[in-house]
C-alpha cells in the first residue's frame, strides 16, 4: 500500500456505503517513524493530521514538522499539561484524566477537544470506558467547561470482520444516540469496514509505510 492506495480504499468504502468521502478524514499514525519517513510517505501527499501515541516522541517531532497533531494513545495524567499541543485527543479514557485536562484547559484558557474512548470489546488490557459506564462518563465530561467532546473512539479486539464490524456499528449507534459527530475507528487492517460502519476519522499507520 502507501498513502495514495489508502485514500483510494477509503473512497471505495465510501462509495459502497453511499457516503460522501469528505466526511471521512485520514489520521496518519506516525508513532515509531522518523521525521524523514513521515515527510516521504505522508506529508509529500498533503497536510494530513498526524497521530502519535507517546507524548515525548510527539513533542520532538513537533519541533521538526509542521502538522495538525492528534494524540491517540493512553495519556498519563502527569502529561496532561502537554494536551494543548494537540488539536484532538482521541483517547480520553477516565474521569480522572478528564479532570486533569479540564484544569489544564482552564489554566491555558482554551477548550481542549476530546473523543471519549469506549472499550466495546471489554478487553481487560485495553483502555476506555465500558459501554455501561458511558452515559455517566459523558454527562460528567460534558459538564467540564474546558473540554469539548466531539465524539467517540474505539480500538476493537484483533479479529476477523465478524468480530470488528459489529463493534464499529455499535460505536456509531452510541455516537448517534449521544449526538456526537465524530467516530474515530479503523486501523490498517480494518479501516474500510470502519468507514462502511460510519467512521469519520480512521487512524492508519502501517499501511502508509509499507512499500
Ligand atoms: C498504532 C495505532 C494505530 C495504527 O495502527 P496500524 O495497525 O499501524 O494502522 C491506530 N490507533 C491506535 C490507538 C494505535 O495505537
mmCIF file of N, CA, C and O in Angstrom, residues 56-124:
data_model
loop_
_atom_site.group_PDB
_atom_site.id
_atom_site.type_symbol
_atom_site.label_atom_id
_atom_site.label_comp_id
_atom_site.label_asym_id
_atom_site.label_seq_id
_atom_site.Cartn_x
_atom_site.Cartn_y
_atom_site.Cartn_z
ATOM 1 N N UNK A 56 6.388 12.265 24.575
ATOM 2 C CA UNK A 56 7.764 12.733 24.334
ATOM 3 C C UNK A 56 8.136 12.658 22.858
ATOM 4 O O UNK A 56 8.734 13.571 22.298
ATOM 5 N N UNK A 57 7.765 11.528 22.251
ATOM 6 C CA UNK A 57 8.065 11.342 20.827
ATOM 7 C C UNK A 57 7.363 12.417 19.988
ATOM 8 O O UNK A 57 7.946 12.993 19.068
ATOM 9 N N UNK A 58 6.117 12.705 20.335
ATOM 10 C CA UNK A 58 5.357 13.707 19.587
ATOM 11 C C UNK A 58 5.985 15.090 19.737
ATOM 12 O O UNK A 58 6.127 15.832 18.757
ATOM 13 N N UNK A 59 6.386 15.431 20.953
ATOM 14 C CA UNK A 59 6.951 16.773 21.177
ATOM 15 C C UNK A 59 8.219 16.976 20.351
ATOM 16 O O UNK A 59 8.444 18.047 19.778
ATOM 17 N N UNK A 60 9.038 15.929 20.260
ATOM 18 C CA UNK A 60 10.266 16.025 19.448
ATOM 19 C C UNK A 60 9.920 16.271 17.986
ATOM 20 O O UNK A 60 10.520 17.119 17.327
ATOM 21 N N UNK A 61 8.952 15.516 17.492
ATOM 22 C CA UNK A 61 8.597 15.654 16.070
ATOM 23 C C UNK A 61 7.958 17.007 15.783
ATOM 24 O O UNK A 61 8.113 17.559 14.691
ATOM 25 N N UNK A 62 7.234 17.537 16.773
ATOM 26 C CA UNK A 62 6.590 18.850 16.582
ATOM 27 C C UNK A 62 7.607 19.947 16.296
ATOM 28 O O UNK A 62 7.289 20.926 15.637
ATOM 29 N N UNK A 63 8.816 19.773 16.845
ATOM 30 C CA UNK A 63 9.843 20.798 16.596
ATOM 31 C C UNK A 63 10.319 20.779 15.158
ATOM 32 O O UNK A 63 10.881 21.760 14.676
ATOM 33 N N UNK A 64 10.118 19.651 14.499
ATOM 34 C CA UNK A 64 10.713 19.464 13.167
ATOM 35 C C UNK A 64 9.688 19.431 12.037
ATOM 36 O O UNK A 64 10.048 19.577 10.875
ATOM 37 N N UNK A 65 8.421 19.211 12.378
ATOM 38 C CA UNK A 65 7.390 19.074 11.346
ATOM 39 C C UNK A 65 6.202 19.971 11.649
ATOM 40 O O UNK A 65 5.741 20.035 12.787
ATOM 41 N N UNK A 66 5.718 20.629 10.608
ATOM 42 C CA UNK A 66 4.510 21.447 10.716
ATOM 43 C C UNK A 66 3.318 20.545 10.410
ATOM 44 O O UNK A 66 3.235 19.978 9.324
ATOM 45 N N UNK A 67 2.412 20.361 11.365
ATOM 46 C CA UNK A 67 1.256 19.495 11.112
ATOM 47 C C UNK A 67 0.195 19.731 12.174
ATOM 48 O O UNK A 67 0.442 20.380 13.190
ATOM 49 N N UNK A 68 -1.002 19.189 11.901
ATOM 50 C CA UNK A 68 -2.050 19.123 12.918
ATOM 51 C C UNK A 68 -1.826 17.816 13.670
ATOM 52 O O UNK A 68 -1.909 16.733 13.089
ATOM 53 N N UNK A 69 -1.518 17.906 14.960
ATOM 54 C CA UNK A 69 -1.147 16.726 15.736
ATOM 55 C C UNK A 69 -2.334 16.191 16.524
ATOM 56 O O UNK A 69 -3.055 16.965 17.181
ATOM 57 N N UNK A 70 -2.523 14.873 16.461
ATOM 58 C CA UNK A 70 -3.570 14.216 17.250
ATOM 59 C C UNK A 70 -2.900 13.268 18.225
ATOM 60 O O UNK A 70 -1.925 12.608 17.871
ATOM 61 N N UNK A 71 -3.437 13.165 19.420
ATOM 62 C CA UNK A 71 -2.919 12.201 20.386
ATOM 63 C C UNK A 71 -3.872 11.014 20.438
ATOM 64 O O UNK A 71 -5.073 11.179 20.656
ATOM 65 N N UNK A 72 -3.323 9.799 20.241
ATOM 66 C CA UNK A 72 -4.196 8.624 20.107
ATOM 67 C C UNK A 72 -3.926 7.551 21.154
ATOM 68 O O UNK A 72 -4.632 6.547 21.198
ATOM 69 N N UNK A 73 -2.901 7.715 21.973
ATOM 70 C CA UNK A 73 -2.535 6.650 22.916
ATOM 71 C C UNK A 73 -2.990 6.966 24.323
ATOM 72 O O UNK A 73 -3.584 8.002 24.579
ATOM 73 N N UNK A 74 -2.716 6.067 25.256
ATOM 74 C CA UNK A 74 -3.070 6.353 26.651
ATOM 75 C C UNK A 74 -2.282 7.565 27.152
ATOM 76 O O UNK A 74 -1.071 7.622 26.981
ATOM 77 N N UNK A 75 -2.994 8.523 27.724
ATOM 78 C CA UNK A 75 -2.346 9.758 28.186
ATOM 79 C C UNK A 75 -2.247 9.715 29.708
ATOM 80 O O UNK A 75 -3.265 9.627 30.397
ATOM 81 N N UNK A 76 -1.013 9.756 30.212
ATOM 82 C CA UNK A 76 -0.839 9.776 31.666
ATOM 83 C C UNK A 76 -1.204 11.164 32.182
ATOM 84 O O UNK A 76 -0.920 12.164 31.531
ATOM 85 N N UNK A 77 -1.777 11.157 33.386
ATOM 86 C CA UNK A 77 -2.239 12.453 33.916
ATOM 87 C C UNK A 77 -1.093 13.430 34.109
ATOM 88 O O UNK A 77 -1.273 14.628 33.966
ATOM 89 N N UNK A 78 0.098 12.910 34.425
ATOM 90 C CA UNK A 78 1.221 13.845 34.621
ATOM 91 C C UNK A 78 1.725 14.442 33.295
ATOM 92 O O UNK A 78 2.602 15.295 33.299
ATOM 93 N N UNK A 79 1.145 13.993 32.168
ATOM 94 C CA UNK A 79 1.487 14.587 30.864
ATOM 95 C C UNK A 79 0.343 15.458 30.341
ATOM 96 O O UNK A 79 0.406 15.952 29.216
ATOM 97 N N UNK A 80 -0.683 15.617 31.164
ATOM 98 C CA UNK A 80 -1.865 16.360 30.693
ATOM 99 C C UNK A 80 -1.495 17.777 30.272
ATOM 100 O O UNK A 80 -2.141 18.363 29.404
ATOM 101 N N UNK A 81 -0.441 18.327 30.874
ATOM 102 C CA UNK A 81 -0.084 19.717 30.558
ATOM 103 C C UNK A 81 0.315 19.901 29.096
ATOM 104 O O UNK A 81 0.318 21.024 28.597
ATOM 105 N N UNK A 82 0.650 18.799 28.416
ATOM 106 C CA UNK A 82 1.035 18.903 27.008
ATOM 107 C C UNK A 82 -0.169 18.800 26.060
ATOM 108 O O UNK A 82 -0.021 18.970 24.854
ATOM 109 N N UNK A 83 -1.335 18.521 26.612
ATOM 110 C CA UNK A 83 -2.519 18.306 25.764
ATOM 111 C C UNK A 83 -2.827 19.486 24.832
ATOM 112 O O UNK A 83 -3.263 19.261 23.702
ATOM 113 N N UNK A 84 -2.602 20.742 25.275
ATOM 114 C CA UNK A 84 -2.930 21.849 24.362
ATOM 115 C C UNK A 84 -2.101 21.865 23.073
ATOM 116 O O UNK A 84 -2.444 22.573 22.135
ATOM 117 N N UNK A 85 -1.035 21.065 23.032
ATOM 118 C CA UNK A 85 -0.243 20.997 21.799
ATOM 119 C C UNK A 85 -0.952 20.172 20.723
ATOM 120 O O UNK A 85 -0.511 20.155 19.574
ATOM 121 N N UNK A 86 -1.996 19.458 21.109
ATOM 122 C CA UNK A 86 -2.685 18.562 20.175
ATOM 123 C C UNK A 86 -4.046 19.138 19.784
ATOM 124 O O UNK A 86 -4.778 19.653 20.635
ATOM 125 N N UNK A 87 -4.370 19.007 18.494
ATOM 126 C CA UNK A 87 -5.658 19.510 18.003
ATOM 127 C C UNK A 87 -6.807 18.653 18.507
ATOM 128 O O UNK A 87 -7.933 19.139 18.648
ATOM 129 N N UNK A 88 -6.517 17.366 18.755
ATOM 130 C CA UNK A 88 -7.567 16.451 19.211
ATOM 131 C C UNK A 88 -6.929 15.325 20.024
ATOM 132 O O UNK A 88 -5.929 14.744 19.604
ATOM 133 N N UNK A 89 -7.533 15.034 21.176
ATOM 134 C CA UNK A 89 -7.141 13.882 21.990
ATOM 135 C C UNK A 89 -8.182 12.789 21.727
ATOM 136 O O UNK A 89 -9.355 12.960 22.081
ATOM 137 N N UNK A 90 -7.750 11.679 21.094
ATOM 138 C CA UNK A 90 -8.714 10.615 20.743
ATOM 139 C C UNK A 90 -9.031 9.709 21.923
ATOM 140 O O UNK A 90 -9.943 8.902 21.825
ATOM 141 N N UNK A 91 -8.242 9.774 22.980
ATOM 142 C CA UNK A 91 -8.168 8.672 23.940
ATOM 143 C C UNK A 91 -8.485 9.100 25.376
ATOM 144 O O UNK A 91 -7.773 8.721 26.297
ATOM 145 N N UNK A 92 -9.560 9.856 25.544
ATOM 146 C CA UNK A 92 -9.975 10.181 26.912
ATOM 147 C C UNK A 92 -10.601 8.924 27.520
ATOM 148 O O UNK A 92 -11.667 8.471 27.081
ATOM 149 N N UNK A 93 -9.916 8.348 28.529
ATOM 150 C CA UNK A 93 -10.309 7.017 28.992
ATOM 151 C C UNK A 93 -10.621 6.935 30.484
ATOM 152 O O UNK A 93 -10.838 5.846 31.003
ATOM 153 N N UNK A 94 -10.623 8.071 31.184
ATOM 154 C CA UNK A 94 -11.011 8.028 32.598
ATOM 155 C C UNK A 94 -11.486 9.408 33.040
ATOM 156 O O UNK A 94 -11.111 10.425 32.437
ATOM 157 N N UNK A 95 -12.281 9.434 34.099
ATOM 158 C CA UNK A 95 -12.752 10.726 34.610
ATOM 159 C C UNK A 95 -11.614 11.496 35.263
ATOM 160 O O UNK A 95 -11.594 12.727 35.223
ATOM 161 N N UNK A 96 -10.658 10.780 35.853
ATOM 162 C CA UNK A 96 -9.531 11.482 36.465
ATOM 163 C C UNK A 96 -8.697 12.197 35.408
ATOM 164 O O UNK A 96 -8.245 13.320 35.616
ATOM 165 N N UNK A 97 -8.518 11.556 34.263
ATOM 166 C CA UNK A 97 -7.820 12.231 33.167
ATOM 167 C C UNK A 97 -8.640 13.431 32.677
ATOM 168 O O UNK A 97 -8.091 14.508 32.421
ATOM 169 N N UNK A 98 -9.956 13.255 32.579
ATOM 170 C CA UNK A 98 -10.809 14.367 32.143
ATOM 171 C C UNK A 98 -10.655 15.556 33.082
ATOM 172 O O UNK A 98 -10.527 16.705 32.632
ATOM 173 N N UNK A 99 -10.630 15.284 34.381
ATOM 174 C CA UNK A 99 -10.475 16.381 35.349
ATOM 175 C C UNK A 99 -9.130 17.072 35.190
ATOM 176 O O UNK A 99 -9.033 18.308 35.247
ATOM 177 N N UNK A 100 -8.080 16.274 34.975
ATOM 178 C CA UNK A 100 -6.747 16.856 34.781
ATOM 179 C C UNK A 100 -6.715 17.723 33.524
ATOM 180 O O UNK A 100 -6.166 18.829 33.525
ATOM 181 N N UNK A 101 -7.326 17.234 32.451
ATOM 182 C CA UNK A 101 -7.344 18.001 31.200
ATOM 183 C C UNK A 101 -8.169 19.272 31.348
ATOM 184 O O UNK A 101 -7.805 20.335 30.819
ATOM 185 N N UNK A 102 -9.269 19.169 32.070
ATOM 186 C CA UNK A 102 -10.131 20.337 32.282
ATOM 187 C C UNK A 102 -9.358 21.435 33.011
ATOM 188 O O UNK A 102 -9.459 22.617 32.677
ATOM 189 N N UNK A 103 -8.568 21.027 34.006
ATOM 190 C CA UNK A 103 -7.751 22.016 34.742
ATOM 191 C C UNK A 103 -6.707 22.651 33.836
ATOM 192 O O UNK A 103 -6.482 23.862 33.903
ATOM 193 N N UNK A 104 -6.092 21.836 32.989
ATOM 194 C CA UNK A 104 -5.096 22.376 32.052
ATOM 195 C C UNK A 104 -5.766 23.381 31.099
ATOM 196 O O UNK A 104 -5.251 24.476 30.861
ATOM 197 N N UNK A 105 -6.924 23.000 30.582
ATOM 198 C CA UNK A 105 -7.652 23.901 29.683
ATOM 199 C C UNK A 105 -7.977 25.225 30.349
ATOM 200 O O UNK A 105 -7.847 26.295 29.751
ATOM 201 N N UNK A 106 -8.370 25.130 31.610
ATOM 202 C CA UNK A 106 -8.710 26.342 32.361
ATOM 203 C C UNK A 106 -7.475 27.242 32.518
ATOM 204 O O UNK A 106 -7.538 28.456 32.303
ATOM 205 N N UNK A 107 -6.375 26.613 32.880
ATOM 206 C CA UNK A 107 -5.134 27.344 33.106
ATOM 207 C C UNK A 107 -4.663 28.063 31.839
ATOM 208 O O UNK A 107 -4.245 29.222 31.869
ATOM 209 N N UNK A 108 -4.732 27.350 30.720
ATOM 210 C CA UNK A 108 -4.242 27.901 29.451
ATOM 211 C C UNK A 108 -5.297 28.804 28.800
ATOM 212 O O UNK A 108 -4.980 29.600 27.919
ATOM 213 N N UNK A 109 -6.556 28.644 29.242
ATOM 214 C CA UNK A 109 -7.617 29.459 28.664
ATOM 215 C C UNK A 109 -8.104 28.933 27.325
ATOM 216 O O UNK A 109 -8.389 29.707 26.409
ATOM 217 N N UNK A 110 -8.174 27.601 27.194
ATOM 218 C CA UNK A 110 -8.697 27.005 25.960
ATOM 219 C C UNK A 110 -9.687 25.892 26.323
ATOM 220 O O UNK A 110 -9.736 25.425 27.458
ATOM 221 N N UNK A 111 -10.472 25.506 25.329
ATOM 222 C CA UNK A 111 -11.299 24.296 25.448
ATOM 223 C C UNK A 111 -10.605 23.195 24.672
ATOM 224 O O UNK A 111 -10.431 23.315 23.457
ATOM 225 N N UNK A 112 -10.193 22.162 25.359
ATOM 226 C CA UNK A 112 -9.494 21.061 24.700
ATOM 227 C C UNK A 112 -10.509 20.138 24.038
ATOM 228 O O UNK A 112 -11.526 19.781 24.635
ATOM 229 N N UNK A 113 -10.200 19.754 22.809
ATOM 230 C CA UNK A 113 -11.108 18.882 22.058
ATOM 231 C C UNK A 113 -10.753 17.425 22.317
ATOM 232 O O UNK A 113 -9.587 17.049 22.188
ATOM 233 N N UNK A 114 -11.747 16.650 22.675
ATOM 234 C CA UNK A 114 -11.501 15.254 23.040
ATOM 235 C C UNK A 114 -12.532 14.321 22.406
ATOM 236 O O UNK A 114 -13.647 14.726 22.078
ATOM 237 N N UNK A 115 -12.114 13.064 22.261
ATOM 238 C CA UNK A 115 -13.023 11.960 21.976
ATOM 239 C C UNK A 115 -12.998 11.036 23.187
ATOM 240 O O UNK A 115 -11.948 10.873 23.814
ATOM 241 N N UNK A 116 -14.121 10.461 23.509
ATOM 242 C CA UNK A 116 -14.189 9.544 24.644
ATOM 243 C C UNK A 116 -13.990 8.120 24.118
ATOM 244 O O UNK A 116 -14.687 7.677 23.196
ATOM 245 N N UNK A 117 -12.996 7.434 24.711
ATOM 246 C CA UNK A 117 -12.670 6.075 24.261
ATOM 247 C C UNK A 117 -13.580 5.054 24.932
ATOM 248 O O UNK A 117 -13.776 5.085 26.153
ATOM 249 N N UNK A 118 -14.112 4.144 24.131
ATOM 250 C CA UNK A 118 -15.019 3.109 24.642
ATOM 251 C C UNK A 118 -14.402 1.738 24.371
ATOM 252 O O UNK A 118 -14.017 1.428 23.242
ATOM 253 N N UNK A 119 -14.312 0.937 25.426
ATOM 254 C CA UNK A 119 -13.751 -0.418 25.334
ATOM 255 C C UNK A 119 -14.885 -1.384 25.004
ATOM 256 O O UNK A 119 -15.350 -2.143 25.854
ATOM 257 N N UNK A 120 -15.330 -1.351 23.745
ATOM 258 C CA UNK A 120 -16.517 -2.126 23.377
ATOM 259 C C UNK A 120 -16.247 -3.620 23.372
ATOM 260 O O UNK A 120 -17.167 -4.420 23.550
ATOM 261 N N UNK A 121 -14.984 -4.007 23.177
ATOM 262 C CA UNK A 121 -14.636 -5.423 23.210
ATOM 263 C C UNK A 121 -14.454 -5.956 24.626
ATOM 264 O O UNK A 121 -14.221 -7.149 24.811
ATOM 265 N N UNK A 122 -14.570 -5.061 25.605
ATOM 266 C CA UNK A 122 -14.457 -5.423 27.021
ATOM 267 C C UNK A 122 -13.165 -6.189 27.308
ATOM 268 O O UNK A 122 -13.154 -7.144 28.084
ATOM 269 N N UNK A 123 -12.076 -5.759 26.692
ATOM 270 C CA UNK A 123 -10.796 -6.426 26.919
ATOM 271 C C UNK A 123 -10.105 -5.774 28.106
ATOM 272 O O UNK A 123 -9.904 -4.558 28.120
ATOM 273 N N UNK A 124 -9.712 -6.587 29.105
ATOM 274 C CA UNK A 124 -9.130 -6.014 30.327
ATOM 275 C C UNK A 124 -7.861 -5.203 30.057
ATOM 276 O O UNK A 124 -7.579 -4.240 30.755
#
